[in-house]
Amino acid sequence: ETEQENAQRAQRYRQVRARMAWLEGEVARISRESRMKDKEISGLNQAVEEARQEAEQRGRISEKNAKRVRMLDSVAEKAVERAEGLAAERDAAKAEARLLAAEIRELSQ
């Protein structure tokens, strides 16, 4: 290889390593956000279940609780959609990281 090719290869290696570091940070951020969403969804599901149990004990659901359950269901649905979006983002970042790792191996040879 010529000196110029070596320099280009070294530059590309640095770029790939920098992108890999950024992706690792993204995967960590997405994982943290996913855990928070999982906790939020769990809490929402628990609140909905408590409202439903209260309704069963009374034999009917009050209009206030009915509204609360609908609102909690809506919030939980949005949280689930966001969690699914995060999972897709995480999967995409991991796939890109695998490609970059292969490129790093190739550049290191």
PDB file of C-alpha atoms in Angstrom:
ATOM      1  CA  GLU A   1       0.000   0.000   0.000  1.00  0.00           C
ATOM      2  CA  THR A   2       1.095   3.523  -0.665  1.00  0.00           C
ATOM      3  CA  GLU A   3       1.452   6.116   2.033  1.00  0.00           C
ATOM      4  CA  GLN A   4      -1.705   7.835   0.779  1.00  0.00           C
ATOM      5  CA  GLU A   5      -3.677   4.574   0.946  1.00  0.00           C
ATOM      6  CA  ASN A   6      -2.418   3.997   4.481  1.00  0.00           C
ATOM      7  CA  ALA A   7      -3.468   7.502   5.469  1.00  0.00           C
ATOM      8  CA  GLN A   8      -6.917   7.015   3.913  1.00  0.00           C
ATOM      9  CA  ARG A   9      -7.303   3.674   5.644  1.00  0.00           C
ATOM     10  CA  ALA A  10      -6.271   5.184   8.990  1.00  0.00           C
ATOM     11  CA  GLN A  11      -8.714   8.065   8.479  1.00  0.00           C
ATOM     12  CA  ARG A  12     -11.564   5.665   7.661  1.00  0.00           C
ATOM     13  CA  TYR A  13     -10.642   3.553  10.690  1.00  0.00           C
ATOM     14  CA  ARG A  14     -10.897   6.641  12.942  1.00  0.00           C
ATOM     15  CA  GLN A  15     -14.240   7.582  11.388  1.00  0.00           C
ATOM     16  CA  VAL A  16     -15.635   4.093  11.877  1.00  0.00           C
ATOM     17  CA  ARG A  17     -14.383   3.946  15.477  1.00  0.00           C
ATOM     18  CA  ALA A  18     -15.976   7.334  16.193  1.00  0.00           C
ATOM     19  CA  ARG A  19     -19.285   6.179  14.700  1.00  0.00           C
ATOM     20  CA  MET A  20     -19.043   2.961  16.712  1.00  0.00           C
ATOM     21  CA  ALA A  21     -18.508   4.924  19.938  1.00  0.00           C
ATOM     22  CA  TRP A  22     -21.518   7.103  19.115  1.00  0.00           C
ATOM     23  CA  LEU A  23     -23.641   4.016  18.402  1.00  0.00           C
ATOM     24  CA  GLU A  24     -22.615   2.427  21.693  1.00  0.00           C
ATOM     25  CA  GLY A  25     -23.810   5.578  23.436  1.00  0.00           C
ATOM     26  CA  GLU A  26     -27.073   5.470  21.484  1.00  0.00           C
ATOM     27  CA  VAL A  27     -27.681   1.830  22.391  1.00  0.00           C
ATOM     28  CA  ALA A  28     -27.061   2.660  26.069  1.00  0.00           C
ATOM     29  CA  ARG A  29     -29.423   5.684  25.895  1.00  0.00           C
ATOM     30  CA  ILE A  30     -32.117   3.648  24.153  1.00  0.00           C
ATOM     31  CA  SER A  31     -31.745   0.834  26.698  1.00  0.00           C
ATOM     32  CA  ARG A  32     -32.129   3.282  29.591  1.00  0.00           C
ATOM     33  CA  GLU A  33     -35.171   4.876  27.974  1.00  0.00           C
ATOM     34  CA  SER A  34     -36.649   1.431  27.270  1.00  0.00           C
ATOM     35  CA  ARG A  35     -36.276   0.432  30.922  1.00  0.00           C
ATOM     36  CA  MET A  36     -38.007   3.652  31.984  1.00  0.00           C
ATOM     37  CA  LYS A  37     -40.839   3.008  29.505  1.00  0.00           C
ATOM     38  CA  ASP A  38     -41.185  -0.562  30.783  1.00  0.00           C
ATOM     39  CA  LYS A  39     -41.547   0.772  34.333  1.00  0.00           C
ATOM     40  CA  GLU A  40     -44.045   3.396  33.146  1.00  0.00           C
ATOM     41  CA  ILE A  41     -46.098   0.768  31.310  1.00  0.00           C
ATOM     42  CA  SER A  42     -46.043  -1.502  34.347  1.00  0.00           C
ATOM     43  CA  GLY A  43     -47.247   1.326  36.589  1.00  0.00           C
ATOM     44  CA  LEU A  44     -49.993   2.274  34.146  1.00  0.00           C
ATOM     45  CA  ASN A  45     -51.144  -1.317  33.832  1.00  0.00           C
ATOM     46  CA  GLN A  46     -51.265  -1.583  37.613  1.00  0.00           C
ATOM     47  CA  ALA A  47     -53.330   1.617  37.888  1.00  0.00           C
ATOM     48  CA  VAL A  48     -55.770   0.355  35.253  1.00  0.00           C
ATOM     49  CA  GLU A  49     -56.075  -2.988  37.033  1.00  0.00           C
ATOM     50  CA  GLU A  50     -56.718  -1.254  40.382  1.00  0.00           C
ATOM     51  CA  ALA A  51     -59.470   0.861  38.817  1.00  0.00           C
ATOM     52  CA  ARG A  52     -61.038  -2.231  37.244  1.00  0.00           C
ATOM     53  CA  GLN A  53     -60.888  -4.158  40.529  1.00  0.00           C
ATOM     54  CA  GLU A  54     -62.537  -1.251  42.310  1.00  0.00           C
ATOM     55  CA  ALA A  55     -65.283  -1.287  39.688  1.00  0.00           C
ATOM     56  CA  GLU A  56     -65.779  -5.037  40.122  1.00  0.00           C
ATOM     57  CA  GLN A  57     -66.055  -4.622  43.904  1.00  0.00           C
ATOM     58  CA  ARG A  58     -68.719  -1.967  43.490  1.00  0.00           C
ATOM     59  CA  GLY A  59     -70.513  -3.859  40.788  1.00  0.00           C
ATOM     60  CA  ARG A  60     -70.198  -0.904  38.448  1.00  0.00           C
ATOM     61  CA  ILE A  61     -67.638   1.644  37.395  1.00  0.00           C
ATOM     62  CA  SER A  62     -68.125   5.278  38.214  1.00  0.00           C
ATOM     63  CA  GLU A  63     -67.972   7.798  35.381  1.00  0.00           C
ATOM     64  CA  LYS A  64     -64.851   9.257  37.020  1.00  0.00           C
ATOM     65  CA  ASN A  65     -63.146   5.853  37.078  1.00  0.00           C
ATOM     66  CA  ALA A  66     -64.320   5.089  33.556  1.00  0.00           C
ATOM     67  CA  LYS A  67     -62.652   8.263  32.340  1.00  0.00           C
ATOM     68  CA  ARG A  68     -59.538   7.433  34.379  1.00  0.00           C
ATOM     69  CA  VAL A  69     -59.325   3.937  32.897  1.00  0.00           C
ATOM     70  CA  ARG A  70     -59.760   5.282  29.349  1.00  0.00           C
ATOM     71  CA  MET A  71     -57.061   7.903  29.955  1.00  0.00           C
ATOM     72  CA  LEU A  72     -54.678   5.347  31.491  1.00  0.00           C
ATOM     73  CA  ASP A  73     -55.320   2.928  28.630  1.00  0.00           C
ATOM     74  CA  SER A  74     -54.545   5.678  26.138  1.00  0.00           C
ATOM     75  CA  VAL A  75     -51.354   6.680  27.932  1.00  0.00           C
ATOM     76  CA  ALA A  76     -50.289   3.044  28.233  1.00  0.00           C
ATOM     77  CA  GLU A  77     -50.935   2.474  24.525  1.00  0.00           C
ATOM     78  CA  LYS A  78     -48.737   5.456  23.628  1.00  0.00           C
ATOM     79  CA  ALA A  79     -46.025   4.234  26.003  1.00  0.00           C
ATOM     80  CA  VAL A  80     -46.124   0.786  24.381  1.00  0.00           C
ATOM     81  CA  GLU A  81     -45.835   2.363  20.916  1.00  0.00           C
ATOM     82  CA  ARG A  82     -42.812   4.380  22.082  1.00  0.00           C
ATOM     83  CA  ALA A  83     -41.251   1.273  23.632  1.00  0.00           C
ATOM     84  CA  GLU A  84     -41.726  -0.582  20.341  1.00  0.00           C
ATOM     85  CA  GLY A  85     -40.130   2.354  18.510  1.00  0.00           C
ATOM     86  CA  LEU A  86     -37.200   2.264  20.917  1.00  0.00           C
ATOM     87  CA  ALA A  87     -36.763  -1.450  20.317  1.00  0.00           C
ATOM     88  CA  ALA A  88     -36.641  -0.815  16.569  1.00  0.00           C
ATOM     89  CA  GLU A  89     -34.096   1.995  17.073  1.00  0.00           C
ATOM     90  CA  ARG A  90     -31.989  -0.266  19.289  1.00  0.00           C
ATOM     91  CA  ASP A  91     -32.104  -3.097  16.752  1.00  0.00           C
ATOM     92  CA  ALA A  92     -31.082  -0.738  13.939  1.00  0.00           C
ATOM     93  CA  ALA A  93     -28.199   0.649  16.006  1.00  0.00           C
ATOM     94  CA  LYS A  94     -27.007  -2.855  16.858  1.00  0.00           C
ATOM     95  CA  ALA A  95     -27.178  -3.898  13.195  1.00  0.00           C
ATOM     96  CA  GLU A  96     -25.131  -0.862  12.196  1.00  0.00           C
ATOM     97  CA  ALA A  97     -22.658  -1.608  14.994  1.00  0.00           C
ATOM     98  CA  ARG A  98     -22.197  -5.149  13.635  1.00  0.00           C
ATOM     99  CA  LEU A  99     -21.477  -3.762  10.162  1.00  0.00           C
ATOM    100  CA  LEU A 100     -19.024  -1.248  11.599  1.00  0.00           C
ATOM    101  CA  ALA A 101     -17.295  -3.962  13.629  1.00  0.00           C
ATOM    102  CA  ALA A 102     -16.812  -5.963  10.437  1.00  0.00           C
ATOM    103  CA  GLU A 103     -15.402  -2.889   8.714  1.00  0.00           C
ATOM    104  CA  ILE A 104     -13.044  -2.268  11.639  1.00  0.00           C
ATOM    105  CA  ARG A 105     -11.798  -5.874  11.410  1.00  0.00           C
ATOM    106  CA  GLU A 106     -11.228  -5.412   7.693  1.00  0.00           C
ATOM    107  CA  LEU A 107      -9.410  -2.093   8.176  1.00  0.00           C
ATOM    108  CA  SER A 108      -7.266  -3.584  10.931  1.00  0.00           C
ATOM    109  CA  GLN A 109      -5.839  -6.275   8.647  1.00  0.00           C
TER     110      GLN A 109
END
